[in-house]
Tab-separated table of C-alpha atoms in Angstrom:
chain	number	residue	atom	x	y	z
A	566	UNK	CA	-58.039	-3.111	31.907
A	567	UNK	CA	-56.423	-3.592	35.816
A	568	UNK	CA	-59.070	-3.147	38.539
A	569	UNK	CA	-59.243	-0.507	41.196
A	570	UNK	CA	-55.476	0.800	42.264
A	571	UNK	CA	-54.914	2.643	45.400
A	572	UNK	CA	-51.571	4.128	45.612
A	573	UNK	CA	-52.204	5.361	48.994
A	574	UNK	CA	-52.060	1.935	50.844
A	575	UNK	CA	-49.074	1.566	52.803
A	576	UNK	CA	-49.200	-1.942	53.895
A	577	UNK	CA	-46.992	-4.959	52.704
A	578	UNK	CA	-48.876	-6.899	50.058
A	579	UNK	CA	-50.020	-10.356	50.742
A	580	UNK	CA	-47.005	-11.444	48.503
A	581	UNK	CA	-44.773	-10.357	51.030
A	582	UNK	CA	-46.723	-11.994	54.091
A	583	UNK	CA	-44.176	-14.607	55.702
A	584	UNK	CA	-47.398	-16.932	56.079
A	585	UNK	CA	-45.165	-20.077	56.290
A	586	UNK	CA	-42.924	-18.713	58.865
A	587	UNK	CA	-45.712	-17.692	60.751
A	588	UNK	CA	-47.055	-21.109	60.646
A	589	UNK	CA	-43.663	-22.666	61.595
A	590	UNK	CA	-43.371	-20.170	64.748
A	591	UNK	CA	-47.033	-20.707	66.004
A	592	UNK	CA	-46.391	-24.755	65.488
A	593	UNK	CA	-43.043	-24.419	67.340
A	594	UNK	CA	-45.236	-22.935	69.922
A	595	UNK	CA	-48.538	-24.984	70.350
A	596	UNK	CA	-46.547	-28.324	69.686
A	597	UNK	CA	-44.281	-27.394	73.024
A	598	UNK	CA	-45.994	-27.563	76.562
A	599	UNK	CA	-44.083	-25.319	78.069
A	600	UNK	CA	-44.267	-22.443	75.305
A	601	UNK	CA	-48.089	-22.912	74.709
A	602	UNK	CA	-48.802	-22.435	78.337
A	603	UNK	CA	-46.557	-19.388	78.436
A	604	UNK	CA	-48.444	-17.772	75.174
A	605	UNK	CA	-51.797	-18.585	75.895
A	606	UNK	CA	-52.181	-17.551	79.649
A	607	UNK	CA	-52.513	-13.888	80.597
A	608	UNK	CA	-49.056	-12.324	80.001
A	609	UNK	CA	-46.757	-9.992	81.911
A	610	UNK	CA	-47.822	-6.363	81.953
A	611	UNK	CA	-44.870	-5.516	80.080
A	612	UNK	CA	-45.281	-7.787	77.418
A	613	UNK	CA	-43.207	-11.213	76.884
A	614	UNK	CA	-39.852	-10.645	78.495
A	615	UNK	CA	-37.824	-12.949	75.838
A	616	UNK	CA	-39.538	-10.738	73.070
A	617	UNK	CA	-38.474	-7.568	75.184
A	618	UNK	CA	-35.022	-9.009	75.251
A	619	UNK	CA	-34.913	-10.101	71.623
A	620	UNK	CA	-36.334	-6.401	70.703
A	621	UNK	CA	-33.565	-4.793	72.500
A	622	UNK	CA	-30.864	-6.749	70.796
A	623	UNK	CA	-32.384	-6.514	67.502
A	624	UNK	CA	-32.684	-2.384	68.052
A	625	UNK	CA	-29.235	-2.400	69.357
A	626	UNK	CA	-27.805	-3.865	66.297
A	627	UNK	CA	-29.824	-1.388	64.095
A	628	UNK	CA	-28.870	1.736	66.406
A	629	UNK	CA	-25.307	1.313	66.862
A	630	UNK	CA	-24.551	4.814	67.848
A	631	UNK	CA	-26.695	4.528	70.825
A	632	UNK	CA	-25.099	1.619	72.260
A	633	UNK	CA	-26.946	-1.432	74.005
A	634	UNK	CA	-30.566	-0.985	74.662
A	635	UNK	CA	-31.649	-2.278	78.025
A	636	UNK	CA	-34.925	-4.552	77.801
A	637	UNK	CA	-36.227	-2.672	80.886
A	638	UNK	CA	-36.504	0.228	78.636
A	639	UNK	CA	-39.073	-1.938	76.208
A	640	UNK	CA	-42.655	-2.828	76.923
A	641	UNK	CA	-44.842	-4.730	74.113
A	642	UNK	CA	-48.137	-3.417	72.891
A	643	UNK	CA	-50.785	-4.421	70.042
A	644	UNK	CA	-49.675	-1.764	67.617
A	645	UNK	CA	-48.385	1.655	67.295
A	646	UNK	CA	-51.666	3.034	66.696
A	647	UNK	CA	-53.228	1.517	69.907
A	648	UNK	CA	-50.071	2.412	71.633
A	649	UNK	CA	-50.345	6.172	70.940
A	650	UNK	CA	-53.733	6.057	72.532
A	651	UNK	CA	-52.377	4.569	75.604
A	652	UNK	CA	-49.439	6.805	75.964
A	653	UNK	CA	-52.042	9.640	75.957
A	654	UNK	CA	-54.124	7.846	78.444
A	655	UNK	CA	-51.236	7.240	80.728
A	656	UNK	CA	-49.291	10.546	80.204
A	657	UNK	CA	-51.320	13.292	79.339
A	658	UNK	CA	-54.878	14.950	80.665
A	659	UNK	CA	-57.156	17.328	78.609
A	660	UNK	CA	-57.121	20.594	80.578
A	661	UNK	CA	-53.479	20.141	81.734
A	662	UNK	CA	-52.101	19.290	78.395
A	663	UNK	CA	-52.237	22.222	76.501
A	664	UNK	CA	-51.763	21.124	72.658
A	665	UNK	CA	-50.486	18.139	70.418
A	666	UNK	CA	-47.981	19.474	67.956
A	667	UNK	CA	-47.908	17.661	64.799
A	668	UNK	CA	-44.820	18.005	62.722
A	669	UNK	CA	-46.420	18.596	59.022
A	670	UNK	CA	-47.375	17.031	56.789
A	671	UNK	CA	-48.426	14.584	59.146
A	672	UNK	CA	-49.781	10.998	59.478
A	673	UNK	CA	-53.503	11.967	59.108
A	674	UNK	CA	-54.765	8.648	61.035
A	675	UNK	CA	-53.141	10.011	64.048
A	676	UNK	CA	-55.643	12.699	64.447
A	677	UNK	CA	-58.484	11.111	65.387
A	678	UNK	CA	-56.507	9.204	68.221
A	679	UNK	CA	-55.732	12.375	69.384
A	680	UNK	CA	-59.105	13.943	69.233
A	681	UNK	CA	-60.734	10.745	70.925
A	682	UNK	CA	-58.228	11.448	73.889
A	683	UNK	CA	-60.179	14.622	74.682
A	684	UNK	CA	-57.764	16.979	72.598
A	685	UNK	CA	-60.382	18.184	69.951
A	686	UNK	CA	-59.373	21.725	68.615
A	687	UNK	CA	-55.749	21.447	70.369
A	688	UNK	CA	-54.198	20.083	67.545
A	689	UNK	CA	-51.588	22.639	66.152
A	690	UNK	CA	-49.437	21.916	63.058
A	691	UNK	CA	-45.506	22.596	63.242
A	692	UNK	CA	-44.145	23.023	59.492
A	693	UNK	CA	-41.338	21.083	58.211
A	694	UNK	CA	-38.174	22.832	56.699
A	695	UNK	CA	-34.704	21.770	55.238
A	696	UNK	CA	-33.990	19.682	58.646
A	697	UNK	CA	-37.032	18.267	59.650
A	698	UNK	CA	-39.117	20.816	61.265
A	699	UNK	CA	-39.238	24.686	62.212
A	700	UNK	CA	-37.673	24.539	65.768
A	701	UNK	CA	-38.268	28.427	66.226
A	702	UNK	CA	-41.766	28.364	65.227
A	703	UNK	CA	-42.334	25.477	67.593
A	704	UNK	CA	-40.634	27.133	70.569
A	705	UNK	CA	-42.204	30.681	69.999
A	706	UNK	CA	-45.555	28.541	69.978
A	707	UNK	CA	-45.186	26.820	72.926
A	708	UNK	CA	-43.618	29.499	74.859
A	709	UNK	CA	-47.080	30.991	75.072
A	710	UNK	CA	-48.441	27.873	76.478
A	711	UNK	CA	-46.361	27.155	79.726
A	712	UNK	CA	-47.472	26.739	83.407
A	713	UNK	CA	-46.588	24.451	85.992
A	714	UNK	CA	-46.905	20.635	86.293
A	715	UNK	CA	-48.234	18.029	88.792
A	716	UNK	CA	-47.527	14.359	88.955
A	717	UNK	CA	-46.249	12.635	85.965
A	718	UNK	CA	-48.314	14.389	82.995
A	719	UNK	CA	-46.879	16.557	80.321
A	720	UNK	CA	-47.828	19.897	79.620
A	721	UNK	CA	-47.499	19.610	75.849
A	722	UNK	CA	-47.112	16.483	73.047
A	723	UNK	CA	-45.052	16.736	70.048
A	724	UNK	CA	-45.767	14.127	67.468
A	725	UNK	CA	-43.874	13.227	64.149
A	726	UNK	CA	-42.139	10.481	62.231
A	727	UNK	CA	-38.531	11.650	62.091
A	728	UNK	CA	-37.009	9.078	60.101
A	729	UNK	CA	-38.531	8.623	56.405
A	730	UNK	CA	-41.493	10.592	57.448
A	731	UNK	CA	-44.924	9.989	56.398
A	732	UNK	CA	-46.179	11.346	54.078
A	733	UNK	CA	-43.117	13.816	53.280
A	734	UNK	CA	-40.327	11.154	52.993
A	735	UNK	CA	-38.122	13.831	55.037
A	736	UNK	CA	-35.702	12.717	57.529
A	737	UNK	CA	-34.770	15.048	60.321
A	738	UNK	CA	-31.217	16.304	60.755
A	739	UNK	CA	-29.187	15.073	63.932
A	740	UNK	CA	-29.097	18.937	64.805
A	741	UNK	CA	-32.857	19.261	64.803
A	742	UNK	CA	-33.455	15.981	66.934
A	743	UNK	CA	-30.922	17.425	69.347
A	744	UNK	CA	-32.748	20.590	69.656
A	745	UNK	CA	-36.094	18.986	69.738
A	746	UNK	CA	-35.013	17.194	72.981
A	747	UNK	CA	-33.652	19.976	74.438
A	748	UNK	CA	-36.937	21.974	73.690
A	749	UNK	CA	-39.218	19.123	75.151
A	750	UNK	CA	-37.101	18.990	78.104
A	751	UNK	CA	-37.448	22.893	78.375
A	752	UNK	CA	-41.012	22.972	78.309
A	753	UNK	CA	-42.174	19.564	79.561
A	754	UNK	CA	-43.220	18.196	76.316
A	755	UNK	CA	-43.267	14.408	75.559
A	756	UNK	CA	-42.285	13.758	71.847
A	757	UNK	CA	-43.927	10.797	70.466
A	758	UNK	CA	-42.296	9.400	67.391
A	759	UNK	CA	-43.494	6.646	65.143
A	760	UNK	CA	-40.321	5.168	64.302
A	761	UNK	CA	-41.884	2.199	62.085
A	762	UNK	CA	-40.117	2.870	58.978
A	763	UNK	CA	-36.315	3.153	59.907
A	764	UNK	CA	-35.426	-0.357	59.098
A	765	UNK	CA	-37.010	-0.295	55.665
A	766	UNK	CA	-34.022	1.859	53.786
A	767	UNK	CA	-32.261	1.495	50.371
A	768	UNK	CA	-30.667	4.304	48.254
A	769	UNK	CA	-32.524	6.496	46.026
A	770	UNK	CA	-30.250	5.652	43.340
A	771	UNK	CA	-31.411	2.436	41.398
A	772	UNK	CA	-27.828	0.665	41.035
A	773	UNK	CA	-26.172	1.762	44.558
A	774	UNK	CA	-24.990	-0.845	46.781
A	775	UNK	CA	-27.414	-1.149	49.752
A	776	UNK	CA	-24.888	-2.468	51.953
A	777	UNK	CA	-22.942	0.840	52.003
A	778	UNK	CA	-25.939	2.728	53.420
A	779	UNK	CA	-24.751	2.422	56.756
A	780	UNK	CA	-27.155	2.783	59.959
A	781	UNK	CA	-30.137	4.570	60.245
A	782	UNK	CA	-29.939	8.013	62.284
A	783	UNK	CA	-30.200	7.478	66.278
A	784	UNK	CA	-34.140	7.985	67.309
A	785	UNK	CA	-35.091	10.653	69.526
A	786	UNK	CA	-35.237	8.203	72.243
A	787	UNK	CA	-31.486	7.458	71.647
A	788	UNK	CA	-30.577	11.010	71.785
A	789	UNK	CA	-32.416	11.789	75.229
A	790	UNK	CA	-30.590	8.877	76.688
A	791	UNK	CA	-27.244	10.737	76.010
A	792	UNK	CA	-27.580	14.258	75.476
A	793	UNK	CA	-26.476	16.639	77.771
A	794	UNK	CA	-25.498	13.674	80.349
A	795	UNK	CA	-29.005	11.978	79.918
A	796	UNK	CA	-32.578	12.905	80.804
A	797	UNK	CA	-33.558	15.776	83.422
A	798	UNK	CA	-35.646	13.132	85.311
A	799	UNK	CA	-36.371	9.377	85.633
A	800	UNK	CA	-39.326	9.831	82.933
A	801	UNK	CA	-37.220	11.389	80.017
A	802	UNK	CA	-39.092	13.653	77.350
A	803	UNK	CA	-39.491	11.092	74.436
A	804	UNK	CA	-41.321	7.854	73.628
A	805	UNK	CA	-40.385	5.346	70.273
A	806	UNK	CA	-43.329	3.885	69.077
A	807	UNK	CA	-42.393	0.654	66.983
A	808	UNK	CA	-44.361	-1.710	65.133
A	809	UNK	CA	-43.860	-5.136	63.013
A	810	UNK	CA	-46.708	-4.562	61.020
A	811	UNK	CA	-44.797	-2.714	58.151
A	812	UNK	CA	-41.986	-5.524	58.166
A	813	UNK	CA	-44.096	-8.800	58.831
A	814	UNK	CA	-47.997	-8.204	58.011
A	815	UNK	CA	-50.322	-5.703	59.087
A	816	UNK	CA	-52.579	-8.271	60.898
A	817	UNK	CA	-49.796	-8.834	63.303
A	818	UNK	CA	-50.565	-5.999	65.437
A	819	UNK	CA	-47.310	-6.392	67.781
A	820	UNK	CA	-45.111	-3.495	68.302
A	821	UNK	CA	-42.952	-2.134	71.138
A	822	UNK	CA	-42.501	1.184	73.001
A	823	UNK	CA	-39.069	2.367	74.471
A	824	UNK	CA	-38.538	5.205	76.708
A	825	UNK	CA	-36.942	5.546	79.866
A	826	UNK	CA	-37.318	2.252	82.459
A	827	UNK	CA	-39.791	4.262	84.414
A	828	UNK	CA	-41.725	5.509	81.430
A	829	UNK	CA	-41.994	2.095	79.894
A	830	UNK	CA	-43.099	0.521	83.329
A	831	UNK	CA	-45.684	3.179	83.972
A	832	UNK	CA	-46.940	2.596	80.359
A	833	UNK	CA	-47.468	-1.093	81.017
A	834	UNK	CA	-49.392	-0.470	84.071
A	835	UNK	CA	-52.345	1.274	82.444
A	836	UNK	CA	-55.845	0.101	84.249
A	837	UNK	CA	-56.790	-1.646	81.108
A	838	UNK	CA	-53.886	-3.703	80.570
A	839	UNK	CA	-53.484	-4.973	84.249
A	840	UNK	CA	-56.308	-7.193	84.393
A	841	UNK	CA	-55.085	-9.033	81.432
A	842	UNK	CA	-51.470	-8.121	80.841
A	843	UNK	CA	-50.147	-7.585	77.521
A	844	UNK	CA	-52.644	-7.105	74.926
A	845	UNK	CA	-51.215	-9.240	72.191
A	846	UNK	CA	-49.605	-12.098	74.000
A	847	UNK	CA	-49.916	-15.225	71.816
A	848	UNK	CA	-49.105	-13.109	68.822
A	849	UNK	CA	-46.070	-11.710	70.385
A	850	UNK	CA	-44.850	-15.106	71.486
A	851	UNK	CA	-45.114	-15.765	67.725
A	852	UNK	CA	-43.002	-12.917	66.885
A	853	UNK	CA	-40.429	-13.844	69.250
A	854	UNK	CA	-40.053	-17.105	67.417
A	855	UNK	CA	-39.600	-15.456	64.350
A	856	UNK	CA	-37.156	-12.769	65.841
A	857	UNK	CA	-35.216	-15.375	67.939
A	858	UNK	CA	-34.509	-17.784	64.900
A	859	UNK	CA	-33.638	-14.925	62.580
A	860	UNK	CA	-36.630	-15.658	60.282
A	861	UNK	CA	-37.690	-12.267	60.539
A	862	UNK	CA	-34.474	-10.510	59.713
A	863	UNK	CA	-33.953	-12.728	56.747
A	864	UNK	CA	-37.440	-12.118	55.594
A	865	UNK	CA	-36.920	-8.389	55.842
A	866	UNK	CA	-33.443	-8.450	54.218
A	867	UNK	CA	-34.176	-10.748	51.158
A	868	UNK	CA	-37.752	-10.449	50.570
A	869	UNK	CA	-39.358	-7.310	52.179
A	870	UNK	CA	-36.806	-4.761	51.193
A	871	UNK	CA	-36.113	-5.865	47.572
A	872	UNK	CA	-39.665	-5.971	46.830
A	873	UNK	CA	-40.305	-2.344	48.159
A	874	UNK	CA	-37.077	-1.068	46.713
A	875	UNK	CA	-38.030	-2.390	43.024
A	876	UNK	CA	-41.668	-0.891	43.455
A	877	UNK	CA	-40.195	2.386	44.600
A	878	UNK	CA	-38.001	2.640	41.455
A	879	UNK	CA	-40.629	1.600	39.199
A	880	UNK	CA	-43.161	4.537	40.954
A	881	UNK	CA	-40.082	7.200	40.252
A	882	UNK	CA	-39.636	6.107	36.866
A	883	UNK	CA	-43.275	6.504	35.969
A	884	UNK	CA	-43.699	10.008	37.772
A	885	UNK	CA	-40.773	10.953	36.138
A	886	UNK	CA	-42.261	10.009	32.948
A	887	UNK	CA	-46.216	10.626	33.176
A	888	UNK	CA	-46.608	13.254	35.815
A	889	UNK	CA	-43.304	15.599	35.737
A	890	UNK	CA	-43.947	16.789	32.383
A	891	UNK	CA	-47.603	17.583	33.506
A	892	UNK	CA	-46.297	20.100	36.142
A	893	UNK	CA	-45.943	17.823	39.156
A	894	UNK	CA	-42.959	17.816	41.417
A	895	UNK	CA	-41.675	15.203	43.782
A	896	UNK	CA	-41.428	16.816	47.189
A	897	UNK	CA	-40.061	16.445	50.458
A	898	UNK	CA	-42.296	18.653	52.476
A	899	UNK	CA	-41.179	21.917	51.770
A	900	UNK	CA	-44.346	23.106	49.217
A	901	UNK	CA	-46.294	24.546	52.235
A	902	UNK	CA	-44.045	27.214	53.039
A	903	UNK	CA	-44.157	28.085	49.430
A	904	UNK	CA	-48.065	27.818	49.376
A	905	UNK	CA	-48.008	30.441	52.222
A	906	UNK	CA	-46.140	32.637	49.982
A	907	UNK	CA	-43.578	33.794	52.619
A	908	UNK	CA	-40.426	32.443	54.645
A	909	UNK	CA	-40.181	30.121	57.428
A	910	UNK	CA	-39.165	33.121	59.413
A	911	UNK	CA	-41.934	35.073	58.574
A	912	UNK	CA	-44.224	32.039	59.353
A	913	UNK	CA	-42.997	32.360	62.688
A	914	UNK	CA	-43.894	35.854	63.104
A	915	UNK	CA	-47.060	35.516	61.441
A	916	UNK	CA	-48.475	32.749	63.752
A	917	UNK	CA	-47.036	34.345	66.931
A	918	UNK	CA	-50.468	34.967	67.888
A	919	UNK	CA	-52.505	32.509	66.441
A	920	UNK	CA	-51.064	29.099	65.549
A	921	UNK	CA	-53.228	27.199	62.845
A	922	UNK	CA	-54.741	23.928	63.398
A	923	UNK	CA	-52.964	20.732	62.451
A	924	UNK	CA	-53.532	20.560	58.568
A	925	UNK	CA	-53.133	24.067	57.665
A	926	UNK	CA	-49.704	23.820	55.885
A	927	UNK	CA	-49.806	21.549	52.935
A	928	UNK	CA	-51.219	20.435	49.917
A	929	UNK	CA	-49.822	16.917	48.452
A	930	UNK	CA	-50.715	13.878	46.631
A	931	UNK	CA	-49.725	10.673	48.363
A	932	UNK	CA	-48.290	7.692	46.427
A	933	UNK	CA	-47.299	4.545	47.710
A	934	UNK	CA	-45.414	1.722	46.190
A	935	UNK	CA	-46.051	-1.128	48.999
A	936	UNK	CA	-49.264	-2.714	48.239
A	937	UNK	CA	-49.486	-3.045	44.180
A	938	UNK	CA	-47.171	-4.432	42.206
A	939	UNK	CA	-44.816	-2.776	39.579
A	940	UNK	CA	-47.426	-3.327	36.686
A	941	UNK	CA	-50.150	-1.910	38.733
A	942	UNK	CA	-48.062	0.984	40.146
A	943	UNK	CA	-47.246	2.088	36.304
A	944	UNK	CA	-50.887	1.817	35.241
A	945	UNK	CA	-52.120	3.665	38.499
A	946	UNK	CA	-49.694	6.556	37.778
A	947	UNK	CA	-50.582	6.722	33.647
A	948	UNK	CA	-54.417	7.043	34.986
A	949	UNK	CA	-53.453	9.991	37.091
A	950	UNK	CA	-51.492	11.519	34.222
A	951	UNK	CA	-54.494	11.010	31.960
A	952	UNK	CA	-57.180	12.740	34.388
A	953	UNK	CA	-54.843	15.658	35.198
A	954	UNK	CA	-54.628	15.859	31.177
A	955	UNK	CA	-58.384	15.728	31.142
A	956	UNK	CA	-58.917	18.264	33.805
A	957	UNK	CA	-56.352	20.588	32.174
A	958	UNK	CA	-58.250	20.625	29.078
A	959	UNK	CA	-61.400	21.396	31.060
A	960	UNK	CA	-59.899	24.474	32.541
A	961	UNK	CA	-58.136	25.605	29.387
């Protein structure tokens, strides 16, 4: 029998690590006096400029509808989770920032980052619906928490994963994205989006041609740039948090943030960053080698996505064979409305006086295909089915 199987691990498995490519990129740096000098000294606060330019060019090729992305809008960081803490340190203040609004179901490991920043008891849940989130619910809830602003702090923070949301898998509609940007401008909110899965896409139908999928939807930060003639001020109301961890290896710990030029510059000027510059200078230089040579893009297209794709189809087939007959359902995030026995409109009315804490809208079983082989995935689903049958017999 196979050993322990954990279908909640969402990291690329070791077989997908571009080890030889990383070795080659590292050797290129270490064997070059100029490159090694740049990589091994304290780096610029905003990160390695060649990498910032490379990320801007790469993102411009992915999000075509948003137009060319200026590298000044980007700063490099040491992973999306660490940068979430940096964003809170720079642009929020407990006692002034009223609430953290989390689109639910939400990435649960973001919660301790918010509480560590002083927002214990101030996390609030916003239920999803057909188009990605209940925008009326969010608007009614924030309306009761308004006030005047001072310096460059935001009154509210809205957090979510609008494309291939973790864990629901839902993708927010374009209409909802535009509504959310307008709402953020109205209530002085900063929308923080984890845009870490956008490049990992394939059809839900196994035999569809992946080349026909087109580009991912524009990010909130793309919409904020152009909607209604652009941001209301130099700061804007959105920031995109990206990471190379999901497309190279988790230990890379290099990512990027994108917002307006003023927002990006301010984020790079944190007190903890200024003494030593970019917190991932050496690793960022290695990632630049992979990106500038096209190695990363090829690895993503010909190794990571095909492997993830085959594992995804194996997971879906196993769920349909073993779990669906037992009453399980494949969901994209709607069950919490049904579990409350009411409609979205009724939820907005019900919680107009008391918005529940984050985590109050859903019950789900999260299954990931990223780490395990197809054989292990099939065995894992079979074990879940056996356990469910045993529980059912005990309850009978």
